[in-house]
């Protein structure tokens, strides 16, 4: 087991005889007691909770809870950082299912200080105080428990994120998986979060969607898989979800996702006796790909909504967040379907860069790809010059990567390709031959399958892809929080 290290105090809780008191003792490797706490058992729930004094990283320790003549002892406890990993099937994909699985599984023995725990899939119509079942109790990683089966445990994205963080931090990391495939964000949201977006919150209040295999009922996964964990002191959250919402309430995701983040933060802060920080770092994976040549833009819209329609994070609506772009990690030959790409190493690597920058405050670390800072229209030459925040590397002169809106009315837009003419250090020049001087919008990588594997149009010099963006109401100045201004 890993408990959260200083500066926060780890929360410990359990059950006892109502009205009695429980004594909790933490002892070091030699049996020396380093801390003692007493907690009353609440009535009528029969639960007790105590906050340990902040502990430096390391271990092992033993934790004993005693009530009268009865006691329970947990051993092999370390203090480090605890991360919660949640979402749908791309989070649930196990190490057994990913690229180079045998090599990744064989490496497990080298990381005994990365500990893993997996909640079993469960649903409930009411908020539960404890998990109904546990798929994997706190464990040292092994070939068996990292690759137990398909979409079971342990999450490859979660494991690789934790492993990369351990390599950077050099102290214990605890990983908690709570994921279920084919589930929309509404199932993971509390009623309070759903109310904030004006969505139905009652059981049975939404129509089931045929594309989704998991529970869709509002709040049932929040109730059964997240609410029981609220006492935990966490260092951060990793989230890989959104495919289901490309088919359900797509255009509400720009509200439901920020609302979930804010609600989880408040709930974990309160549940952990204010030990989990109020702006709990929250990382997520922007959607990868699904169907090549599909004209539907629901995946593109969902990617945009994942950033609260601002294109990059952190931003004013989503502070202390970080994003791993994954649209270039497509996998048409995946045996689990193209919606489940097997390259989870790059996903986790990009997530861990964001965690190091946002959660751990690592300065001067490049953790995201280039994003536009301005655009200037050269009317006489029929060109649009787009300026970017970082030095650019062009991997693919894709004539479809950029599109401009050339309609006389802003809605509906008539989007036409704007071929790349030149790519300089931080500037892309686009041809507007089919548009003349009437440019009302600009977008990039706006497709369900915008590029082939690691071959999008634009990257930075560190190999991080430029994320998709949309400007659909030109000319105008965009709020600074979006890091995008168009000057015509």
CSV table of C-alpha atoms in Angstrom, one decimal:
chain,number,residue,atom,x,y,z
A,1,UNK,CA,0.0,0.0,0.0
A,2,UNK,CA,1.1,3.6,-0.6
A,3,UNK,CA,-0.3,6.4,1.5
A,4,UNK,CA,0.0,10.1,0.5
A,5,UNK,CA,3.2,11.7,1.8
A,6,UNK,CA,3.8,15.2,3.2
A,7,UNK,CA,2.9,18.0,3.0
A,8,UNK,CA,-0.6,16.4,3.3
A,9,UNK,CA,-1.7,13.9,6.0
A,10,UNK,CA,-2.9,10.5,4.8
A,11,UNK,CA,-6.5,9.7,5.9
A,12,UNK,CA,-7.1,6.2,7.4
A,13,UNK,CA,-10.6,4.9,8.0
A,14,UNK,CA,-12.4,1.7,8.9
A,15,UNK,CA,-15.2,0.1,10.8
A,16,UNK,CA,-15.7,-0.5,14.5
A,17,UNK,CA,-18.2,-0.9,17.3
A,18,UNK,CA,-20.4,2.2,17.4
A,19,UNK,CA,-19.7,4.4,20.4
A,20,UNK,CA,-16.3,2.9,21.1
A,21,UNK,CA,-12.9,4.3,20.2
A,22,UNK,CA,-10.2,2.9,17.8
A,23,UNK,CA,-6.5,3.4,18.5
A,24,UNK,CA,-4.3,3.6,15.4
A,25,UNK,CA,-0.5,3.1,15.7
A,26,UNK,CA,2.1,3.6,12.9
A,27,UNK,CA,5.3,1.8,13.5
A,28,UNK,CA,8.6,1.6,11.6
A,29,UNK,CA,10.5,-1.4,10.3
A,30,UNK,CA,11.9,-2.2,13.7
A,31,UNK,CA,8.6,-2.0,15.5
A,32,UNK,CA,9.2,1.4,17.0
A,33,UNK,CA,5.9,3.3,17.2
A,34,UNK,CA,6.3,6.6,15.4
A,35,UNK,CA,2.7,7.9,15.7
A,36,UNK,CA,-0.5,7.1,17.6
A,37,UNK,CA,-4.0,8.4,16.9
A,38,UNK,CA,-7.4,7.8,18.6
A,39,UNK,CA,-10.7,8.0,16.6
A,40,UNK,CA,-14.2,7.6,17.9
A,41,UNK,CA,-16.5,5.2,16.0
A,42,UNK,CA,-19.5,7.1,14.7
A,43,UNK,CA,-23.1,6.1,15.2
A,44,UNK,CA,-25.0,4.6,13.5
A,45,UNK,CA,-22.6,4.0,10.6
A,46,UNK,CA,-20.0,2.2,12.7
A,47,UNK,CA,-17.2,4.1,10.8
A,48,UNK,CA,-14.1,5.9,12.1
A,49,UNK,CA,-11.6,8.2,10.4
A,50,UNK,CA,-8.3,9.7,11.4
A,51,UNK,CA,-5.7,11.8,9.7
A,52,UNK,CA,-2.1,10.8,10.1
A,53,UNK,CA,0.6,13.4,10.7
A,54,UNK,CA,2.4,14.3,7.4
A,55,UNK,CA,5.0,11.7,6.7
A,56,UNK,CA,8.2,11.9,4.6
A,57,UNK,CA,8.5,9.6,1.6
A,58,UNK,CA,9.6,6.1,2.2
A,59,UNK,CA,8.9,3.0,4.3
A,60,UNK,CA,8.1,0.2,5.1
A,61,UNK,CA,5.7,0.8,7.9
A,62,UNK,CA,3.1,-1.2,9.7
A,63,UNK,CA,-0.3,0.3,10.6
A,64,UNK,CA,-2.4,-1.3,13.4
A,65,UNK,CA,-5.9,-0.4,14.4
A,66,UNK,CA,-7.1,-1.7,17.8
A,67,UNK,CA,-10.4,-1.7,19.5
A,68,UNK,CA,-10.5,-3.5,22.8
A,69,UNK,CA,-8.9,-6.9,22.4
A,70,UNK,CA,-9.4,-6.9,18.6
A,71,UNK,CA,-6.8,-5.5,16.2
A,72,UNK,CA,-6.0,-5.4,12.5
A,73,UNK,CA,-2.5,-4.8,11.1
A,74,UNK,CA,-1.5,-3.7,7.6
A,75,UNK,CA,2.1,-4.2,6.7
A,76,UNK,CA,4.5,-3.1,3.9
A,77,UNK,CA,3.1,0.4,3.8
A,78,UNK,CA,5.0,3.2,2.1
A,79,UNK,CA,4.5,6.9,1.9
A,80,UNK,CA,4.6,8.6,-1.5
A,81,UNK,CA,2.2,10.0,-4.0
A,82,UNK,CA,-1.3,8.5,-4.8
A,83,UNK,CA,-2.9,8.9,-8.2
A,84,UNK,CA,-6.5,7.9,-9.1
A,85,UNK,CA,-7.0,6.7,-12.7
A,86,UNK,CA,-10.5,6.6,-14.0
A,87,UNK,CA,-12.5,6.5,-17.3
A,88,UNK,CA,-13.8,4.0,-19.8
A,89,UNK,CA,-12.2,1.2,-21.9
A,90,UNK,CA,-9.0,2.9,-23.0
A,91,UNK,CA,-8.2,3.4,-19.3
A,92,UNK,CA,-9.3,-0.2,-18.6
A,93,UNK,CA,-7.1,-1.7,-21.3
A,94,UNK,CA,-4.5,-3.8,-19.4
A,95,UNK,CA,-0.7,-4.0,-20.0
A,96,UNK,CA,-1.4,-7.4,-21.6
A,97,UNK,CA,-3.2,-5.6,-24.5
A,98,UNK,CA,-0.8,-2.9,-25.5
A,99,UNK,CA,2.1,-2.7,-27.9
A,100,UNK,CA,5.2,-4.6,-26.7
A,101,UNK,CA,3.2,-6.2,-24.0
A,102,UNK,CA,5.6,-8.9,-23.2
A,103,UNK,CA,8.5,-6.4,-22.7
A,104,UNK,CA,6.3,-4.2,-20.5
A,105,UNK,CA,5.2,-7.1,-18.4
A,106,UNK,CA,8.7,-8.4,-17.9
A,107,UNK,CA,9.8,-4.9,-16.7
A,108,UNK,CA,7.2,-5.0,-13.8
A,109,UNK,CA,9.7,-6.6,-11.3
A,110,UNK,CA,11.9,-3.5,-11.6
A,111,UNK,CA,9.3,-1.3,-9.9
A,112,UNK,CA,8.4,-2.8,-6.5
A,113,UNK,CA,7.8,0.7,-5.1
A,114,UNK,CA,4.9,1.4,-7.6
A,115,UNK,CA,1.9,-0.2,-5.9
A,116,UNK,CA,-1.4,-0.9,-7.6
A,117,UNK,CA,-5.0,-1.2,-6.5
A,118,UNK,CA,-8.1,-1.8,-8.7
A,119,UNK,CA,-11.8,-1.3,-7.7
A,120,UNK,CA,-14.2,-3.8,-9.3
A,121,UNK,CA,-16.7,-2.5,-11.7
A,122,UNK,CA,-19.9,-1.7,-9.8
A,123,UNK,CA,-23.0,0.5,-10.0
A,124,UNK,CA,-25.4,1.9,-7.5
A,125,UNK,CA,-28.4,4.1,-7.4
A,126,UNK,CA,-27.3,5.6,-4.1
A,127,UNK,CA,-24.0,6.9,-2.9
A,128,UNK,CA,-22.0,4.0,-1.2
A,129,UNK,CA,-19.6,4.5,1.7
A,130,UNK,CA,-17.5,1.4,0.7
A,131,UNK,CA,-16.6,-0.5,-2.4
A,132,UNK,CA,-18.8,-3.4,-3.1
A,133,UNK,CA,-15.9,-5.5,-4.5
A,134,UNK,CA,-12.1,-5.1,-5.1
A,135,UNK,CA,-10.6,-6.6,-8.2
A,136,UNK,CA,-7.0,-6.2,-6.9
A,137,UNK,CA,-6.1,-5.3,-3.4
A,138,UNK,CA,-2.9,-3.2,-2.9
A,139,UNK,CA,-0.2,-5.2,-4.6
A,140,UNK,CA,3.4,-5.2,-5.9
A,141,UNK,CA,3.2,-5.2,-9.7
A,142,UNK,CA,3.6,-8.7,-11.3
A,143,UNK,CA,3.1,-10.2,-14.7
A,144,UNK,CA,-0.2,-11.6,-13.5
A,145,UNK,CA,-1.8,-8.6,-11.9
A,146,UNK,CA,-0.7,-6.2,-14.7
A,147,UNK,CA,-2.0,-8.4,-17.4
A,148,UNK,CA,-4.9,-10.3,-15.7
A,149,UNK,CA,-7.0,-10.2,-18.9
A,150,UNK,CA,-8.6,-7.9,-21.4
A,151,UNK,CA,-10.1,-4.8,-20.0
A,152,UNK,CA,-9.8,-6.0,-16.4
A,153,UNK,CA,-6.7,-5.0,-14.4
A,154,UNK,CA,-4.3,-3.4,-14.4
A,155,UNK,CA,-4.8,-0.3,-16.5
A,156,UNK,CA,-1.9,0.1,-18.9
A,157,UNK,CA,-2.2,3.9,-19.0
A,158,UNK,CA,-2.3,4.1,-15.2
A,159,UNK,CA,0.6,1.7,-14.7
A,160,UNK,CA,2.9,3.4,-17.3
A,161,UNK,CA,2.0,6.9,-15.9
A,162,UNK,CA,2.9,5.7,-12.4
A,163,UNK,CA,6.1,4.1,-13.7
A,164,UNK,CA,7.3,7.2,-15.5
A,165,UNK,CA,6.5,9.3,-12.5
A,166,UNK,CA,8.4,7.0,-10.3
A,167,UNK,CA,11.4,7.2,-12.6
A,168,UNK,CA,11.2,11.0,-12.4
A,169,UNK,CA,10.5,11.3,-8.7
A,170,UNK,CA,12.4,8.4,-7.3
A,171,UNK,CA,10.0,7.7,-4.4
A,172,UNK,CA,6.9,5.4,-4.0
A,173,UNK,CA,3.8,5.9,-6.2
A,174,UNK,CA,0.4,4.4,-5.5
A,175,UNK,CA,-2.1,3.9,-8.3
A,176,UNK,CA,-5.8,3.4,-7.8
A,177,UNK,CA,-7.8,2.2,-10.9
A,178,UNK,CA,-11.6,2.8,-11.1
A,179,UNK,CA,-12.7,2.3,-14.7
A,180,UNK,CA,-15.5,0.8,-16.8
A,181,UNK,CA,-15.6,0.5,-20.6
A,182,UNK,CA,-18.4,2.0,-22.7
A,183,UNK,CA,-19.5,4.5,-20.0
A,184,UNK,CA,-20.4,8.2,-20.5
A,185,UNK,CA,-19.3,11.0,-18.2
A,186,UNK,CA,-22.9,11.3,-16.8
A,187,UNK,CA,-22.4,7.9,-15.1
A,188,UNK,CA,-19.2,9.2,-13.4
A,189,UNK,CA,-20.8,12.5,-12.3
A,190,UNK,CA,-22.6,13.3,-9.1
A,191,UNK,CA,-26.1,14.7,-9.2
A,192,UNK,CA,-24.7,18.0,-8.1
A,193,UNK,CA,-22.4,18.1,-11.1
A,194,UNK,CA,-25.2,17.1,-13.5
A,195,UNK,CA,-27.4,19.9,-12.1
A,196,UNK,CA,-24.7,22.4,-12.8
A,197,UNK,CA,-25.1,21.6,-16.5
A,198,UNK,CA,-28.8,21.3,-16.6
A,199,UNK,CA,-28.7,17.6,-17.3
A,200,UNK,CA,-31.2,15.0,-16.0
A,201,UNK,CA,-30.0,13.5,-12.7
A,202,UNK,CA,-32.7,11.0,-11.9
A,203,UNK,CA,-32.3,7.2,-12.4
A,204,UNK,CA,-33.7,6.2,-15.7
A,205,UNK,CA,-33.9,9.8,-17.0
A,206,UNK,CA,-31.8,9.3,-20.1
A,207,UNK,CA,-32.3,7.1,-23.1
A,208,UNK,CA,-29.8,4.3,-23.6
A,209,UNK,CA,-27.5,4.6,-26.6
A,210,UNK,CA,-26.9,1.5,-28.7
A,211,UNK,CA,-23.1,2.3,-29.1
A,212,UNK,CA,-22.5,2.1,-25.4
A,213,UNK,CA,-21.8,-1.2,-23.6
A,214,UNK,CA,-21.4,0.1,-20.0
A,215,UNK,CA,-23.8,1.7,-17.6
A,216,UNK,CA,-25.3,5.0,-18.8
A,217,UNK,CA,-27.6,5.8,-15.9
A,218,UNK,CA,-26.6,9.2,-14.3
A,219,UNK,CA,-24.3,9.0,-11.3
A,220,UNK,CA,-24.3,5.2,-10.9
A,221,UNK,CA,-20.5,4.9,-11.2
A,222,UNK,CA,-19.9,8.0,-9.1
A,223,UNK,CA,-22.1,6.4,-6.4
A,224,UNK,CA,-20.4,2.9,-6.4
A,225,UNK,CA,-16.8,3.5,-7.6
A,226,UNK,CA,-15.8,7.1,-6.7
A,227,UNK,CA,-17.8,8.1,-3.7
A,228,UNK,CA,-16.3,5.2,-1.6
A,229,UNK,CA,-12.8,6.6,-2.3
A,230,UNK,CA,-13.4,10.2,-1.2
A,231,UNK,CA,-11.6,9.7,2.1
A,232,UNK,CA,-8.4,9.1,0.3
A,233,UNK,CA,-5.7,11.8,0.2
A,234,UNK,CA,-4.7,12.1,-3.4
A,235,UNK,CA,-1.9,13.8,-5.3
A,236,UNK,CA,-3.6,13.8,-8.7
A,237,UNK,CA,-6.2,12.2,-11.1
A,238,UNK,CA,-5.7,10.8,-14.6
A,239,UNK,CA,-8.8,10.5,-16.8
A,240,UNK,CA,-9.3,8.7,-20.1
A,241,UNK,CA,-12.9,9.0,-21.2
A,242,UNK,CA,-15.0,10.7,-23.8
A,243,UNK,CA,-15.5,8.2,-26.6
A,244,UNK,CA,-19.0,7.4,-25.2
A,245,UNK,CA,-19.9,11.0,-25.3
A,246,UNK,CA,-19.2,11.3,-29.0
A,247,UNK,CA,-22.5,9.5,-29.2
A,248,UNK,CA,-24.3,11.0,-26.1
A,249,UNK,CA,-24.7,14.6,-25.1
A,250,UNK,CA,-21.6,15.5,-27.1
A,251,UNK,CA,-22.1,19.3,-27.1
A,252,UNK,CA,-22.8,19.3,-23.3
A,253,UNK,CA,-19.3,18.0,-22.7
A,254,UNK,CA,-17.9,21.5,-22.5
A,255,UNK,CA,-19.9,21.8,-19.3
A,256,UNK,CA,-20.0,18.3,-18.0
A,257,UNK,CA,-16.3,17.7,-18.0
A,258,UNK,CA,-15.3,21.0,-16.2
A,259,UNK,CA,-18.2,20.3,-13.8
A,260,UNK,CA,-17.0,16.8,-13.0
A,261,UNK,CA,-13.4,18.1,-12.4
A,262,UNK,CA,-14.6,20.8,-10.1
A,263,UNK,CA,-17.0,18.5,-8.2
A,264,UNK,CA,-14.4,15.7,-7.8
A,265,UNK,CA,-11.9,18.3,-6.4
A,266,UNK,CA,-14.4,19.6,-3.9
A,267,UNK,CA,-15.5,16.1,-2.9
A,268,UNK,CA,-12.0,14.7,-2.4
A,269,UNK,CA,-10.9,17.9,-0.5
A,270,UNK,CA,-13.9,17.6,1.9
A,271,UNK,CA,-13.8,13.8,2.2
A,272,UNK,CA,-10.1,13.8,3.1
A,273,UNK,CA,-10.6,16.4,5.9
A,274,UNK,CA,-9.1,19.0,3.5
A,275,UNK,CA,-5.8,17.0,3.0
A,276,UNK,CA,-6.3,16.6,-0.7
A,277,UNK,CA,-5.6,20.0,-2.2
A,278,UNK,CA,-8.6,22.1,-3.5
A,279,UNK,CA,-7.1,22.4,-7.0
A,280,UNK,CA,-6.3,18.7,-7.3
A,281,UNK,CA,-4.1,18.2,-10.4
A,282,UNK,CA,-6.3,16.6,-13.1
A,283,UNK,CA,-4.8,15.1,-16.3
A,284,UNK,CA,-6.7,13.7,-19.2
A,285,UNK,CA,-6.2,12.1,-22.6
A,286,UNK,CA,-7.7,13.9,-25.6
A,287,UNK,CA,-9.6,11.4,-27.8
A,288,UNK,CA,-7.6,9.4,-30.3
A,289,UNK,CA,-9.4,8.1,-33.4
A,290,UNK,CA,-12.1,5.7,-34.4
A,291,UNK,CA,-13.3,5.5,-38.1
A,292,UNK,CA,-11.1,6.5,-41.0
A,293,UNK,CA,-12.9,8.7,-43.6
A,294,UNK,CA,-16.0,9.1,-41.5
A,295,UNK,CA,-17.5,12.5,-42.3
A,296,UNK,CA,-19.1,12.9,-38.8
A,297,UNK,CA,-17.4,15.4,-36.7
A,298,UNK,CA,-18.5,14.3,-33.2
A,299,UNK,CA,-15.0,13.1,-32.3
A,300,UNK,CA,-13.6,16.5,-33.4
A,301,UNK,CA,-16.2,18.3,-31.4
A,302,UNK,CA,-15.6,16.2,-28.3
A,303,UNK,CA,-11.9,16.8,-28.5
A,304,UNK,CA,-12.6,20.6,-28.6
A,305,UNK,CA,-15.1,20.3,-25.7
A,306,UNK,CA,-12.5,18.4,-23.6
A,307,UNK,CA,-10.7,21.7,-23.4
A,308,UNK,CA,-13.9,23.7,-22.5
A,309,UNK,CA,-13.8,25.0,-26.1
A,310,UNK,CA,-10.5,26.9,-25.5
A,311,UNK,CA,-8.2,24.5,-27.3
A,312,UNK,CA,-5.4,24.1,-24.6
A,313,UNK,CA,-5.2,23.5,-20.9
A,314,UNK,CA,-4.7,24.7,-18.3
A,315,UNK,CA,-7.1,27.6,-18.9
A,316,UNK,CA,-9.4,29.8,-17.0
A,317,UNK,CA,-12.2,27.3,-17.0
A,318,UNK,CA,-10.0,24.3,-16.3
A,319,UNK,CA,-7.1,25.4,-14.0
A,320,UNK,CA,-4.5,22.9,-12.8
A,321,UNK,CA,-5.3,20.5,-15.6
A,322,UNK,CA,-3.0,18.9,-18.3
A,323,UNK,CA,-3.8,17.0,-21.5
A,324,UNK,CA,-2.2,14.3,-23.5
A,325,UNK,CA,-3.0,14.7,-27.2
A,326,UNK,CA,-3.6,11.3,-28.8
A,327,UNK,CA,-5.1,11.9,-32.2
A,328,UNK,CA,-1.8,10.8,-33.9
A,329,UNK,CA,-1.7,7.5,-32.1
A,330,UNK,CA,-4.2,5.8,-34.3
A,331,UNK,CA,-4.3,2.0,-34.7
A,332,UNK,CA,-6.5,0.7,-37.5
A,333,UNK,CA,-5.3,-2.9,-37.0
A,334,UNK,CA,-5.9,-3.1,-33.3
A,335,UNK,CA,-7.5,-6.5,-32.4
A,336,UNK,CA,-9.7,-4.6,-29.9
A,337,UNK,CA,-11.1,-2.3,-32.5
A,338,UNK,CA,-9.6,0.9,-33.9
A,339,UNK,CA,-11.2,2.9,-31.0
A,340,UNK,CA,-8.7,1.1,-28.7
A,341,UNK,CA,-5.2,1.9,-30.0
A,342,UNK,CA,-2.4,-0.2,-28.5
A,343,UNK,CA,0.2,2.6,-28.1
A,344,UNK,CA,-0.3,3.5,-24.5
A,345,UNK,CA,3.3,4.3,-23.9
A,346,UNK,CA,3.2,7.6,-25.8
A,347,UNK,CA,-0.2,8.4,-24.1
A,348,UNK,CA,1.3,7.9,-20.6
A,349,UNK,CA,4.6,9.7,-21.6
A,350,UNK,CA,2.6,12.8,-22.6
A,351,UNK,CA,0.5,12.5,-19.5
A,352,UNK,CA,3.5,12.3,-17.2
A,353,UNK,CA,5.1,15.4,-18.8
A,354,UNK,CA,1.9,17.3,-18.0
A,355,UNK,CA,1.9,15.9,-14.5
A,356,UNK,CA,5.6,17.0,-13.9
A,357,UNK,CA,4.8,20.5,-15.2
A,358,UNK,CA,1.4,21.1,-13.6
A,359,UNK,CA,1.2,18.9,-10.6
A,360,UNK,CA,4.9,19.1,-9.6
A,361,UNK,CA,5.7,22.5,-10.9
A,362,UNK,CA,8.8,21.5,-12.9
A,363,UNK,CA,10.0,24.7,-14.6
A,364,UNK,CA,10.9,25.0,-18.3
A,365,UNK,CA,9.5,21.5,-19.1
A,366,UNK,CA,7.9,21.4,-22.5
A,367,UNK,CA,4.8,19.3,-21.9
A,368,UNK,CA,2.4,20.2,-24.8
A,369,UNK,CA,2.6,20.8,-28.5
A,370,UNK,CA,2.5,24.2,-30.4
A,371,UNK,CA,-0.6,26.3,-30.4
A,372,UNK,CA,-1.5,29.3,-32.6
A,373,UNK,CA,-0.9,32.7,-31.1
A,374,UNK,CA,-2.2,34.8,-34.0
A,375,UNK,CA,-3.2,34.9,-37.7
A,376,UNK,CA,-2.8,37.6,-40.3
A,377,UNK,CA,-4.7,37.7,-43.6
A,378,UNK,CA,-2.7,38.9,-46.7
A,379,UNK,CA,-5.6,39.9,-48.8
A,380,UNK,CA,-3.6,40.8,-52.0
A,381,UNK,CA,-1.8,37.4,-52.0
A,382,UNK,CA,-4.7,35.2,-50.9
A,383,UNK,CA,-2.7,33.9,-47.9
A,384,UNK,CA,-3.3,33.4,-44.2
A,385,UNK,CA,-0.2,33.4,-41.9
A,386,UNK,CA,-0.7,31.5,-38.7
A,387,UNK,CA,1.8,32.1,-35.9
A,388,UNK,CA,2.5,29.4,-33.3
A,389,UNK,CA,3.8,29.4,-29.8
A,390,UNK,CA,6.7,27.0,-30.4
A,391,UNK,CA,9.2,26.1,-33.1
A,392,UNK,CA,7.4,23.8,-35.7
A,393,UNK,CA,8.3,20.6,-37.3
A,394,UNK,CA,6.1,19.7,-40.3
A,395,UNK,CA,5.8,15.9,-40.7
A,396,UNK,CA,3.0,15.8,-43.3
A,397,UNK,CA,2.0,18.4,-45.9
A,398,UNK,CA,-1.6,17.4,-45.5
A,399,UNK,CA,-3.9,19.5,-47.8
A,400,UNK,CA,-6.8,18.7,-45.5
A,401,UNK,CA,-5.2,19.6,-42.2
A,402,UNK,CA,-6.2,23.2,-42.2
A,403,UNK,CA,-9.7,24.4,-43.3
A,404,UNK,CA,-11.2,27.9,-43.6
A,405,UNK,CA,-14.8,28.9,-43.4
A,406,UNK,CA,-15.8,30.8,-46.6
A,407,UNK,CA,-19.5,31.2,-46.1
A,408,UNK,CA,-21.2,34.6,-46.4
A,409,UNK,CA,-23.1,33.6,-43.2
A,410,UNK,CA,-21.2,32.3,-40.1
A,411,UNK,CA,-23.7,29.4,-39.7
A,412,UNK,CA,-23.6,26.9,-41.3
A,413,UNK,CA,-20.0,27.3,-42.4
A,414,UNK,CA,-18.7,26.1,-45.8
A,415,UNK,CA,-15.4,24.7,-44.8
A,416,UNK,CA,-12.8,24.5,-47.6
A,417,UNK,CA,-9.2,23.1,-47.4
A,418,UNK,CA,-6.5,25.6,-46.9
A,419,UNK,CA,-3.3,23.9,-48.2
A,420,UNK,CA,0.0,24.6,-46.5
A,421,UNK,CA,2.2,26.8,-48.6
A,422,UNK,CA,5.2,27.1,-46.3
A,423,UNK,CA,6.2,26.1,-42.8
A,424,UNK,CA,8.8,28.4,-41.2
A,425,UNK,CA,10.2,28.4,-37.6
A,426,UNK,CA,7.0,29.4,-35.9
A,427,UNK,CA,4.7,30.3,-38.8
A,428,UNK,CA,2.5,28.4,-41.2
A,429,UNK,CA,1.3,30.0,-44.4
A,430,UNK,CA,-2.0,28.8,-45.9
A,431,UNK,CA,-3.4,29.3,-49.4
A,432,UNK,CA,-6.9,30.6,-49.6
A,433,UNK,CA,-7.5,30.1,-53.3
A,434,UNK,CA,-11.1,28.9,-52.9
A,435,UNK,CA,-12.0,31.6,-50.3
A,436,UNK,CA,-11.0,35.0,-51.6
A,437,UNK,CA,-11.0,37.6,-48.9
A,438,UNK,CA,-14.1,36.3,-47.0
A,439,UNK,CA,-12.6,34.2,-44.2
A,440,UNK,CA,-14.9,33.7,-41.3
A,441,UNK,CA,-13.3,30.7,-39.5
A,442,UNK,CA,-10.2,28.6,-39.3
A,443,UNK,CA,-9.7,25.1,-37.9
A,444,UNK,CA,-7.0,22.4,-37.7
A,445,UNK,CA,-7.2,18.6,-37.5
A,446,UNK,CA,-11.0,18.7,-37.4
A,447,UNK,CA,-11.8,15.1,-38.3
A,448,UNK,CA,-12.5,11.8,-36.6
A,449,UNK,CA,-9.3,10.4,-38.1
A,450,UNK,CA,-7.2,13.6,-38.7
A,451,UNK,CA,-3.8,11.9,-39.4
A,452,UNK,CA,-1.9,8.6,-39.6
A,453,UNK,CA,0.3,7.2,-36.8
A,454,UNK,CA,2.7,9.9,-35.5
A,455,UNK,CA,2.2,11.7,-38.8
A,456,UNK,CA,0.0,14.7,-38.1
A,457,UNK,CA,0.9,17.9,-39.9
A,458,UNK,CA,2.5,19.8,-37.1
A,459,UNK,CA,4.7,18.9,-34.0
A,460,UNK,CA,7.2,20.7,-31.9
A,461,UNK,CA,10.9,19.8,-31.8
A,462,UNK,CA,10.2,17.4,-28.8
A,463,UNK,CA,7.8,15.4,-30.9
A,464,UNK,CA,4.6,16.6,-29.2
A,465,UNK,CA,1.7,17.2,-31.7
A,466,UNK,CA,-0.1,20.4,-32.2
A,467,UNK,CA,-3.6,19.9,-30.8
A,468,UNK,CA,-6.7,20.6,-32.9
A,469,UNK,CA,-8.3,24.0,-32.8
A,470,UNK,CA,-11.3,25.9,-34.0
A,471,UNK,CA,-11.9,29.6,-34.7
A,472,UNK,CA,-15.4,29.9,-36.1
A,473,UNK,CA,-16.3,33.6,-35.7
A,474,UNK,CA,-13.7,35.8,-37.4
A,475,UNK,CA,-12.6,38.5,-37.2
A,476,UNK,CA,-12.4,38.8,-33.4
A,477,UNK,CA,-10.0,38.8,-30.5
A,478,UNK,CA,-10.1,35.6,-28.4
A,479,UNK,CA,-9.7,35.8,-24.6
A,480,UNK,CA,-6.1,35.4,-23.4
A,481,UNK,CA,-6.9,32.2,-21.5
A,482,UNK,CA,-7.3,30.4,-24.8
A,483,UNK,CA,-3.8,31.4,-25.9
A,484,UNK,CA,-5.2,32.2,-29.3
A,485,UNK,CA,-5.7,35.7,-30.9
A,486,UNK,CA,-6.6,36.2,-34.5
A,487,UNK,CA,-5.7,39.7,-35.8
A,488,UNK,CA,-7.1,40.5,-39.3
